[in-house]
Short mmCIF file of C-alpha atoms in Angstrom, two decimals:
data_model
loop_
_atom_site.label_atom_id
_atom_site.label_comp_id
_atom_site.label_asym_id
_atom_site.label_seq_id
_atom_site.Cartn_x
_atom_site.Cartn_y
_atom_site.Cartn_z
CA UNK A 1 32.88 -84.31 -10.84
CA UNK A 2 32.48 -81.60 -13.70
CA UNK A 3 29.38 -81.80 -15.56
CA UNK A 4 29.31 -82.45 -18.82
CA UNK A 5 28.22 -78.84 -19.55
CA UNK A 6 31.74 -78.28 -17.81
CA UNK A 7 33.33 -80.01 -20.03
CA UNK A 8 31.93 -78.85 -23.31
CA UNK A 9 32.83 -75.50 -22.03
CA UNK A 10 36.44 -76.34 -21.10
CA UNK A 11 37.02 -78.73 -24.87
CA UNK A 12 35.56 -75.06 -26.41
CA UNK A 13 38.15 -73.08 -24.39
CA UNK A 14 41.08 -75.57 -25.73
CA UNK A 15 39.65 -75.54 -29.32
CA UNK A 16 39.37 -71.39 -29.65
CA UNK A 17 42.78 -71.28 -27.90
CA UNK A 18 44.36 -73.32 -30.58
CA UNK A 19 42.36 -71.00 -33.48
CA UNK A 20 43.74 -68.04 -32.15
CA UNK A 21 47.31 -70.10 -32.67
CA UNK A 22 46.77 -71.02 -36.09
CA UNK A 23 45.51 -67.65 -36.79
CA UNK A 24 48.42 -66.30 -35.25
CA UNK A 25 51.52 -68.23 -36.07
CA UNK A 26 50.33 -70.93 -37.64
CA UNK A 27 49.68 -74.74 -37.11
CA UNK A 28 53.20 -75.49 -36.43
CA UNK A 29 53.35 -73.36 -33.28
CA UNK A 30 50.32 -75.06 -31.56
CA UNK A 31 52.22 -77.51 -29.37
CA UNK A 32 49.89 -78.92 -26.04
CA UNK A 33 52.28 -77.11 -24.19
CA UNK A 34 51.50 -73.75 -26.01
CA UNK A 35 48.01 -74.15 -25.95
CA UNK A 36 47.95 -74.84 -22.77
CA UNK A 37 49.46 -71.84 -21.84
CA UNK A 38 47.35 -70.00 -24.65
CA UNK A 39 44.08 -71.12 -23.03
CA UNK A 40 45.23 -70.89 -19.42
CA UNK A 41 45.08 -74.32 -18.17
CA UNK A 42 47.79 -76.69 -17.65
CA UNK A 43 49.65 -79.15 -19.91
CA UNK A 44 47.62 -82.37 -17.90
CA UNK A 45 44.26 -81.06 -18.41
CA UNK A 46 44.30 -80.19 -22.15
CA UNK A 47 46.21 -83.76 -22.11
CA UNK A 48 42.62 -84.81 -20.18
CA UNK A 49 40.47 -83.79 -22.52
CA UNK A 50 42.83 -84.62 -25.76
CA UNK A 51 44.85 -87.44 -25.79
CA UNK A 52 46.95 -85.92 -28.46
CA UNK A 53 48.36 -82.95 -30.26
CA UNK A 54 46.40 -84.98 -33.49
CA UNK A 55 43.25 -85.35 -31.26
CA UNK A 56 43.24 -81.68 -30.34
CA UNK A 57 43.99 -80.24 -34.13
CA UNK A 58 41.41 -82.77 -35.45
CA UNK A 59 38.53 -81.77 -32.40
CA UNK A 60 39.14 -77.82 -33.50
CA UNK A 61 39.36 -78.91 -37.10
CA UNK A 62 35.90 -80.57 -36.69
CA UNK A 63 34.48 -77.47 -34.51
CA UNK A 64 35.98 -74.99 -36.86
CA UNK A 65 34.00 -76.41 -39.40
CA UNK A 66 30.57 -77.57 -37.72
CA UNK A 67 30.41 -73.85 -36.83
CA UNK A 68 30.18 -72.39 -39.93
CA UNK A 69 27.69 -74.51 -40.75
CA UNK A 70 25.79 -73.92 -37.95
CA UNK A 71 25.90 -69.88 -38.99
CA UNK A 72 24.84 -70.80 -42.43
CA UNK A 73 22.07 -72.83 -40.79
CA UNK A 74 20.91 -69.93 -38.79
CA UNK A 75 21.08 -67.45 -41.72
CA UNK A 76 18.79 -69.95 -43.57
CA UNK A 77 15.99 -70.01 -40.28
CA UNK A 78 16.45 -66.58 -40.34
CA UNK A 79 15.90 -66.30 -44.19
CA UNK A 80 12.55 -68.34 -44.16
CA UNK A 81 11.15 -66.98 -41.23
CA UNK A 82 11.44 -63.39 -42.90
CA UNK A 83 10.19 -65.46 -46.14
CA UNK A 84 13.10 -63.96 -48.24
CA UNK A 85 13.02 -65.30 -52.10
CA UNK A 86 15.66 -68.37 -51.64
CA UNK A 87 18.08 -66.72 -54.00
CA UNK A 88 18.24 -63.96 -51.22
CA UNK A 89 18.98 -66.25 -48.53
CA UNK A 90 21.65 -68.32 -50.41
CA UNK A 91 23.03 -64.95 -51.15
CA UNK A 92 23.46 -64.15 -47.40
CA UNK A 93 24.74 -67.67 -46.36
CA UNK A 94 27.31 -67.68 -48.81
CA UNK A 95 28.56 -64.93 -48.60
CA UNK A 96 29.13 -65.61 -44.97
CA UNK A 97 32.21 -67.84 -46.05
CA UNK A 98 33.94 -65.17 -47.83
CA UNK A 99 36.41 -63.71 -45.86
CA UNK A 100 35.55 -60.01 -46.38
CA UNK A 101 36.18 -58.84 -42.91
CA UNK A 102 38.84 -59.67 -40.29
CA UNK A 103 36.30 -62.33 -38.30
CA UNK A 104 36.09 -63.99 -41.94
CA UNK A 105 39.81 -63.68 -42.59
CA UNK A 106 40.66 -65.55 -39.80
CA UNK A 107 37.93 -68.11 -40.14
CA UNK A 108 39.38 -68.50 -43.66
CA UNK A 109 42.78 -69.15 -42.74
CA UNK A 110 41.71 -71.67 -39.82
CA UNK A 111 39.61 -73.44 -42.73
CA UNK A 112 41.94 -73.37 -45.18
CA UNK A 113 45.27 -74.29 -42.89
CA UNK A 114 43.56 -77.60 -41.93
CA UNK A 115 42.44 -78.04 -45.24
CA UNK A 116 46.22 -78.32 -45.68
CA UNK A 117 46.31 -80.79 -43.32
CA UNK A 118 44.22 -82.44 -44.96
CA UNK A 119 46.33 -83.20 -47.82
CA UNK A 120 48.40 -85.64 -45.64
CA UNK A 121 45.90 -86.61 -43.28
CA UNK A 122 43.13 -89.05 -43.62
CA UNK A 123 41.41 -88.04 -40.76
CA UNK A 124 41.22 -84.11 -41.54
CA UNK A 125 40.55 -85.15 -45.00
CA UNK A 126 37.69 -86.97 -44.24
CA UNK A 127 36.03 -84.21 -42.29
CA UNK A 128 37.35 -81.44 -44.53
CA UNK A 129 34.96 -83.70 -46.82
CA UNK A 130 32.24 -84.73 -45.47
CA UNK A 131 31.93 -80.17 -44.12
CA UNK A 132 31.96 -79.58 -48.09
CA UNK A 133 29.52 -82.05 -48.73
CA UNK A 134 27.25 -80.96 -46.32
CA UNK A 135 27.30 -77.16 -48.18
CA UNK A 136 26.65 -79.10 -51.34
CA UNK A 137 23.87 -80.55 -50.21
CA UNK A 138 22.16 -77.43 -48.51
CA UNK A 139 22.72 -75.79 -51.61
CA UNK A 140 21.36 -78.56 -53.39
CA UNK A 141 17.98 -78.66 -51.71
CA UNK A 142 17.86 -74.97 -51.59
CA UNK A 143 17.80 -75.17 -55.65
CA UNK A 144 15.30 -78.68 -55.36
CA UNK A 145 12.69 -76.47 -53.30
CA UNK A 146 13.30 -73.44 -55.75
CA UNK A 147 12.20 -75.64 -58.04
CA UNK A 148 9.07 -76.34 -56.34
CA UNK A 149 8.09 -72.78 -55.89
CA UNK A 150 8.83 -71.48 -58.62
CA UNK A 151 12.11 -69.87 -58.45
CA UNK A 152 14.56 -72.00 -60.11
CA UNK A 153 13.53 -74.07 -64.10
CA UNK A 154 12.62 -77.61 -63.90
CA UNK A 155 14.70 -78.37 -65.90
CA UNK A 156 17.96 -77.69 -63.55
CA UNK A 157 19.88 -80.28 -61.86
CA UNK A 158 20.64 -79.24 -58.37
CA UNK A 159 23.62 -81.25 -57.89
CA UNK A 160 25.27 -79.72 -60.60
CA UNK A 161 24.20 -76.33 -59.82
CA UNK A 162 25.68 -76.63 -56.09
CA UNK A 163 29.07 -78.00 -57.59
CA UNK A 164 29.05 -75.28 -59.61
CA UNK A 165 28.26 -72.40 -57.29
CA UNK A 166 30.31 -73.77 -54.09
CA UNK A 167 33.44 -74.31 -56.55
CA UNK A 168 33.24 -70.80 -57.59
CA UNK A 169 32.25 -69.82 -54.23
CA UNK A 170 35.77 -71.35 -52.64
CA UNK A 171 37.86 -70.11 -55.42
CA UNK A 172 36.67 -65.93 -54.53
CA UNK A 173 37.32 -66.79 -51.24
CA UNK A 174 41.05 -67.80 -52.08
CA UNK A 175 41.51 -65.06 -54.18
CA UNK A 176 39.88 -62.49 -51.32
CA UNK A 177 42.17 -63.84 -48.87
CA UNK A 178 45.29 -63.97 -51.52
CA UNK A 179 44.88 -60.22 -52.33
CA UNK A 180 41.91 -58.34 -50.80
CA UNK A 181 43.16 -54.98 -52.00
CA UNK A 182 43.13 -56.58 -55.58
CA UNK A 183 41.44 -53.77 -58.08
CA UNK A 184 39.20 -55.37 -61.09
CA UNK A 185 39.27 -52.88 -63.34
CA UNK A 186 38.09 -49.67 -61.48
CA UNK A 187 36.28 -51.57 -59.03
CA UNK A 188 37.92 -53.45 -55.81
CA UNK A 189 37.98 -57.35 -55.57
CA UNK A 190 35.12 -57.58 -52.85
CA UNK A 191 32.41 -56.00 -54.80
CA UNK A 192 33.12 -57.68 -57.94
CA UNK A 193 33.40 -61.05 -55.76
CA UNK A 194 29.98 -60.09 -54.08
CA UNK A 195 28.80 -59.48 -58.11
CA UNK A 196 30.17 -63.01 -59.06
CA UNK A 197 28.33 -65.05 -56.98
CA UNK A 198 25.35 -62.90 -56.92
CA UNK A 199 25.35 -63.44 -60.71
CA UNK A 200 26.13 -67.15 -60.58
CA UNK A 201 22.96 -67.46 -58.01
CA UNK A 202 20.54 -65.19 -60.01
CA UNK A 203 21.28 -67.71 -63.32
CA UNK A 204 19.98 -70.81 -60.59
CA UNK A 205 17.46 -69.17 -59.02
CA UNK A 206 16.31 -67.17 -62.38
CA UNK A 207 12.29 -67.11 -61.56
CA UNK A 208 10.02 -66.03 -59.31
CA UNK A 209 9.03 -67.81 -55.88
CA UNK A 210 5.56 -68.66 -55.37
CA UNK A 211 5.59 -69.79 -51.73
CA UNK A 212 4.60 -67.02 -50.17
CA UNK A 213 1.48 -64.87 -50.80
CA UNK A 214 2.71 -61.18 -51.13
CA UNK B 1 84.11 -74.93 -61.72
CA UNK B 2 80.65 -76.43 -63.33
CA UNK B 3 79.03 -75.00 -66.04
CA UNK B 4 75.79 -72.86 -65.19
CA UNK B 5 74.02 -75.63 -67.08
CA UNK B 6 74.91 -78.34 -64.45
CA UNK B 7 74.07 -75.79 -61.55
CA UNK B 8 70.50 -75.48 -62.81
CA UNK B 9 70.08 -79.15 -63.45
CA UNK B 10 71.53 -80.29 -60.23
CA UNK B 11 68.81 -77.30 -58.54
CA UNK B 12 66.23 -78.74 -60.57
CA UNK B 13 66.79 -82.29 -58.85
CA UNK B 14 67.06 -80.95 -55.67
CA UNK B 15 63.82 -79.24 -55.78
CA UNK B 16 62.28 -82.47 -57.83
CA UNK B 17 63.16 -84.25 -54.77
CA UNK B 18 61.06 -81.92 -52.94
CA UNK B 19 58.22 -82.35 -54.70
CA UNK B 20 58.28 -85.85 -54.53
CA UNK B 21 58.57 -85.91 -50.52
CA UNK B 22 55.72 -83.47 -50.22
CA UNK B 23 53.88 -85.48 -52.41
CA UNK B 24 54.26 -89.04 -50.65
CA UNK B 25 54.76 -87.83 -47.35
CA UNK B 26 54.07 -83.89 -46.93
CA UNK B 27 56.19 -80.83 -46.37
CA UNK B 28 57.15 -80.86 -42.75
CA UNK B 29 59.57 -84.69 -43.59
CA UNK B 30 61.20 -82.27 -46.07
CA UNK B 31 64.16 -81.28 -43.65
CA UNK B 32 67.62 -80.73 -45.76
CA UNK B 33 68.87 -84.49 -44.51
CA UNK B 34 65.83 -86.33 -45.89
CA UNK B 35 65.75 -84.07 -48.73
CA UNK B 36 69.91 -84.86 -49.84
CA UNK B 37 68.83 -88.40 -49.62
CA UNK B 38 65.86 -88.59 -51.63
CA UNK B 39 68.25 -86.44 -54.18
CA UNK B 40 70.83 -88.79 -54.17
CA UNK B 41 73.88 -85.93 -52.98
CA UNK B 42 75.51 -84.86 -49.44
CA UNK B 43 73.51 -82.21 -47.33
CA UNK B 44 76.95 -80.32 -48.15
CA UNK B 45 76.18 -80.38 -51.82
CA UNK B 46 72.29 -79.41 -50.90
CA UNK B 47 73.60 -76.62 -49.01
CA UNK B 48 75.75 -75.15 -51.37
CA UNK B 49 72.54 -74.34 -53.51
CA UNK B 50 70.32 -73.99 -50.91
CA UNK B 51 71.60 -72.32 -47.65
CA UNK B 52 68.63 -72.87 -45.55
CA UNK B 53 65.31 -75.19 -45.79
CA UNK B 54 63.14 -72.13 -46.22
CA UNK B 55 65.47 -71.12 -49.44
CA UNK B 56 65.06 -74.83 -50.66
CA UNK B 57 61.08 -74.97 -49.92
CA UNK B 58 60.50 -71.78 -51.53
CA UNK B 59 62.88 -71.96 -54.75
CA UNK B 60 60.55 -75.17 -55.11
CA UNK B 61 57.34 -73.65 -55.06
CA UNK B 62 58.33 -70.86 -57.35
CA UNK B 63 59.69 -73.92 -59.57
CA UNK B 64 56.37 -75.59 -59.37
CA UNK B 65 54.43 -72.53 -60.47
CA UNK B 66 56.52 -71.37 -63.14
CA UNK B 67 56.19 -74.90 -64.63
CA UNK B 68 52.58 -75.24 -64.48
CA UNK B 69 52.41 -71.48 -66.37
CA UNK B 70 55.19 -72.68 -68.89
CA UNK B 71 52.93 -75.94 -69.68
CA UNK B 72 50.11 -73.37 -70.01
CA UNK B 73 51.62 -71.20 -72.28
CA UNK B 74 52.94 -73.96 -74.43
CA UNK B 75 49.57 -75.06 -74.85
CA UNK B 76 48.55 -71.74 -75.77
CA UNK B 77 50.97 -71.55 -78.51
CA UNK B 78 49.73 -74.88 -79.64
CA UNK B 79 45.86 -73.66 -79.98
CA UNK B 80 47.44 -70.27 -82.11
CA UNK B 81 49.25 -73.03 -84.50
CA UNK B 82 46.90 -74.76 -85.11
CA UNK B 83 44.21 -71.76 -85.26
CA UNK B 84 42.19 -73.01 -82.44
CA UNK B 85 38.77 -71.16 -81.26
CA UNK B 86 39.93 -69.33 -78.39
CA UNK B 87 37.45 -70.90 -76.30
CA UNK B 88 39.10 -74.42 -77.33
CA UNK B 89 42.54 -73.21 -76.33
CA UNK B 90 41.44 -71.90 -73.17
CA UNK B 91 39.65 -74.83 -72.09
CA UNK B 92 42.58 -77.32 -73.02
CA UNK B 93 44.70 -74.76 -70.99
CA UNK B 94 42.98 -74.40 -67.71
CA UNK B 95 41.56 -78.15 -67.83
CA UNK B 96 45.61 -78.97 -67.46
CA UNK B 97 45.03 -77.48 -64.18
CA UNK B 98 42.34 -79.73 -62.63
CA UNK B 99 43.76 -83.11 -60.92
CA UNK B 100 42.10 -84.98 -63.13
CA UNK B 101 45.02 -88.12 -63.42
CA UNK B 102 47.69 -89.50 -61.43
CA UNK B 103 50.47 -86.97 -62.50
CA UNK B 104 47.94 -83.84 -61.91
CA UNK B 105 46.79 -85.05 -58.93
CA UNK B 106 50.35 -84.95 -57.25
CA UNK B 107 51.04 -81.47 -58.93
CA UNK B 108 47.58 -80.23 -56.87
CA UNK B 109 49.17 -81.63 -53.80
CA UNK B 110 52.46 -79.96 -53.93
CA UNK B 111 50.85 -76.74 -55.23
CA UNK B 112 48.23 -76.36 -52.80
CA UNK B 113 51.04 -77.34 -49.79
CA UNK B 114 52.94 -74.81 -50.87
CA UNK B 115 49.38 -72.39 -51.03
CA UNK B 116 49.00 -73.86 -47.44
CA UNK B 117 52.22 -72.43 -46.54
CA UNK B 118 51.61 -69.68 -47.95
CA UNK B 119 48.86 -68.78 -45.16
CA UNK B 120 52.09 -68.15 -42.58
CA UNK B 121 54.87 -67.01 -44.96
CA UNK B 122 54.71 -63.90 -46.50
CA UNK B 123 57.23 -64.79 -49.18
CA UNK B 124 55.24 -67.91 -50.44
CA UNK B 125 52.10 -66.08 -50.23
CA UNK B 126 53.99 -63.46 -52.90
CA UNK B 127 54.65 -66.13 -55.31
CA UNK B 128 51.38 -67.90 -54.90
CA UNK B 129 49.45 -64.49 -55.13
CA UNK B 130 51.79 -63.75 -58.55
CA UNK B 131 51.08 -66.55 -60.02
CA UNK B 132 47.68 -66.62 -59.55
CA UNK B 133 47.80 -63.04 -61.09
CA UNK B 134 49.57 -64.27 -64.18
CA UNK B 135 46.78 -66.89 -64.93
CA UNK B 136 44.12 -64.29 -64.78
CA UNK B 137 46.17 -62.18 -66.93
CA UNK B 138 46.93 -64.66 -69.51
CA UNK B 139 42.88 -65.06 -69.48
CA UNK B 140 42.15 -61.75 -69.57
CA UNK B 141 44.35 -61.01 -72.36
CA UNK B 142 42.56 -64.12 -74.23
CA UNK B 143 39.19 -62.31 -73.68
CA UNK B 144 40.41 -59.10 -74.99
CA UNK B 145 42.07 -60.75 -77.63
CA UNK B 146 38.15 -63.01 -78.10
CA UNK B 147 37.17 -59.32 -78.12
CA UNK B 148 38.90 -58.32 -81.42
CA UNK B 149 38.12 -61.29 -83.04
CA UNK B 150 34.58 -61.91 -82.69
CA UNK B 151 34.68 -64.20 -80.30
CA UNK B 152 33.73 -62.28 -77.28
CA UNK B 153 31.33 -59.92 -76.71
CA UNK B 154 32.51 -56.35 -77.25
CA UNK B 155 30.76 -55.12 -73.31
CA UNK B 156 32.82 -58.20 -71.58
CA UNK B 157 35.09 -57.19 -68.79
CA UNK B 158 37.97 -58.71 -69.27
CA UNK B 159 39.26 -59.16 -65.27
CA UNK B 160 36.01 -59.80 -64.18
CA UNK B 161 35.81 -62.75 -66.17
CA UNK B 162 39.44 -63.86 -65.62
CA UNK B 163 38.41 -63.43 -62.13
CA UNK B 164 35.27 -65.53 -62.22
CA UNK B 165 36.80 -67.94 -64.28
CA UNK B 166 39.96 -68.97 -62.70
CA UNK B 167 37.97 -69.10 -59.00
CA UNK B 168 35.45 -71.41 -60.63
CA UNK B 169 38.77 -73.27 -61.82
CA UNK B 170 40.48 -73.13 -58.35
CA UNK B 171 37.02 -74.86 -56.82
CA UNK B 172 36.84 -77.67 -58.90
CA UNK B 173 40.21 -78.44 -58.54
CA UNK B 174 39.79 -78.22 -54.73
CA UNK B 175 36.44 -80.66 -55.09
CA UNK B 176 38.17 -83.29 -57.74
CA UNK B 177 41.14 -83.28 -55.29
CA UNK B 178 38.63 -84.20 -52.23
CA UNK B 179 36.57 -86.85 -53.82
CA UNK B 180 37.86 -87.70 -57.02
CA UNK B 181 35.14 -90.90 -57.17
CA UNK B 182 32.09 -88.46 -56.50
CA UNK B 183 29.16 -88.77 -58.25
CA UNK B 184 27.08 -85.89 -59.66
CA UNK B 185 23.77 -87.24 -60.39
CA UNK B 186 24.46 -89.86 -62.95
CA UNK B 187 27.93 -88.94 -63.66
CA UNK B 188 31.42 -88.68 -62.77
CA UNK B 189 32.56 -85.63 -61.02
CA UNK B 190 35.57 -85.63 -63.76
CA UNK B 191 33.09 -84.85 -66.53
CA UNK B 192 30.51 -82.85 -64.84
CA UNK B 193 33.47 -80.53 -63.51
CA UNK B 194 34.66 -80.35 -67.38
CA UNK B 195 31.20 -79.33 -68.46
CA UNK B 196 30.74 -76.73 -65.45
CA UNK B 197 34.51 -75.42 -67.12
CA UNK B 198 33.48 -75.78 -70.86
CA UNK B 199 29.97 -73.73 -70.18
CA UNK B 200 31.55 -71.22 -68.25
CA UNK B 201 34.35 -70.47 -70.91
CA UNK B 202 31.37 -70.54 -73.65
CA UNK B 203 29.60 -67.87 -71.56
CA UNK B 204 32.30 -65.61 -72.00
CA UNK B 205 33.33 -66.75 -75.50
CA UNK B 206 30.09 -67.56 -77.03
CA UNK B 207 30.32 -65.53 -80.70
CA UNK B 208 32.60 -66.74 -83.55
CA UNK B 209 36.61 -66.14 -84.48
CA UNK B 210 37.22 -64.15 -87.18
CA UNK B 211 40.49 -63.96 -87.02
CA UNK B 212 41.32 -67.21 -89.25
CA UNK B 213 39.93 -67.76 -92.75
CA UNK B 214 38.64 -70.75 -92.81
#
């Protein structure tokens, strides 16, 4: 018998088979038969590993998601270890989930076509969810320790601050993806998107962190 | 021969027909046989108007958007009648965007199914993308006209904030859609999303109209 590491590998090779699908042609398309034949395996052992055609969408939906928070975790280790200001590491994880280049384009359209699942289906609703709540709250105790060193006023309420900035963050991210080559005045769309939430950020994070001896 | 009159109302049932399958049940049930039921006529009669699904789906969505803008710019006229602070016009109009009661809520859904579709048709990614370009315009036309009157500050880009403004809109909507019971802090996420809206529109129009005596 496989081992589990086996396994893992094999649900991963289904899962990036059906994102290369949706990314593709579209959630429609991605039958078991056609991933099957998109990942290389046969119709009985994607059916091993996923019961269903909702099982597989809602496994990829799940990993789809869980990944980019894993990057933004990483960014955020990487950030403290080179003891960035926070505001500069927030900067860098967020802007991760814009889609300003063709990895991020099709991450954002893999995101954003289950998200439309999600709008008539509990399931991918509840994950589509619980992924945005988990930003929220990174954000949230990224602005809680800025207050603690310094960087962001006492008076701020982080909650509010990460609705804020993740709402604004998901609505450049539609526009980006809606029209990339989009001018704003004499400047393109991804610069003055980059601007935006650098802006938003800097009126969170307004003072100076004290956490690490310079 | 009907009148053009009865043409356009019995297109306008059609597609309301549409809207209220995507709402209760999502866009793939709406084939032309479910869709000449729910309307009450034959699928001959749907076909006449409509000669394929795709035709039907996307006279629907441009339907959809041009109503939303009309109620927009009706409020708009409204705020000038009545001599309404920019700002206070503005705020009524995009706050008719967020899903904030039953009858918004189901004008999210069908909006952002069709914005869904839009992420594998080209043609309902044009009429999403140009109606997402006529907000901003509308907006940035209100801060140029904020700019003449005093209400806006005279170095104020007018796209950039249309920009920032309708993404921050686009967000909220996306997290009052989600979780429409969350709690921020203390509060509601209804109310905190209206203050996030209200600050951000007093950010751009923070000085006083001139434009009416008052």
């Amino acid at each position: 018998m496989a081992r589990t590491a086996d396994h893992d590998a094999r649900r991963r090779q289904i899962c990036a088979a059906v994102r290369r699908i949706v990314v593709q042609e579209g959630l429609d398309v991605a039958t078991m038969a056609r991933v099957a034949r998109e990942a290389g395996f046969s119709v009985g052992l994607v059916q091993h590993y996923f019961p269903s055609k909702d099982a597989l969408l809602l496994h990829t939906c799940r990993q789809v998601m869980a990944d980019v928070n894993t990057r933004v975790a990483a960014l955020i280790t990487e950030g403290e270890k080179r003891e960035q200001a926070i505001r500069t590491t927030a900067f860098a994880s967020l802007k991760e989930m814009l889609p300003l280049d063709a990895a991020r384009r099709d991450e954002y359209r893999v995101t954003r076509t289950f998200r439309g699942r999600a709008l008539d289906n509990p399931d991918f609703a509840d994950t589509v969810r619980s992924t945005a709540a988990d930003l929220r709250a990174q954000l949230a105790r990224a602005v809680t320790n800025g207050k603690e060193c310094g960087e962001v006023p006492a008076d701020t309420d982080p909650e509010l601050a990460a609705t804020r900035i993740t709402a604004l963050l998901d609505g450049l991210a539609d526009q980006l993806h809606q029209d990339p080559a989009r001018a704003v005045g004499h400047r393109g769309l991804d610069s003055c998107a980059e601007e935006i939430l650098k802006t938003a950020l800097r009126e969170v994070f307004s003072g100076t962190c004290g956490r690490y001896r310079r």
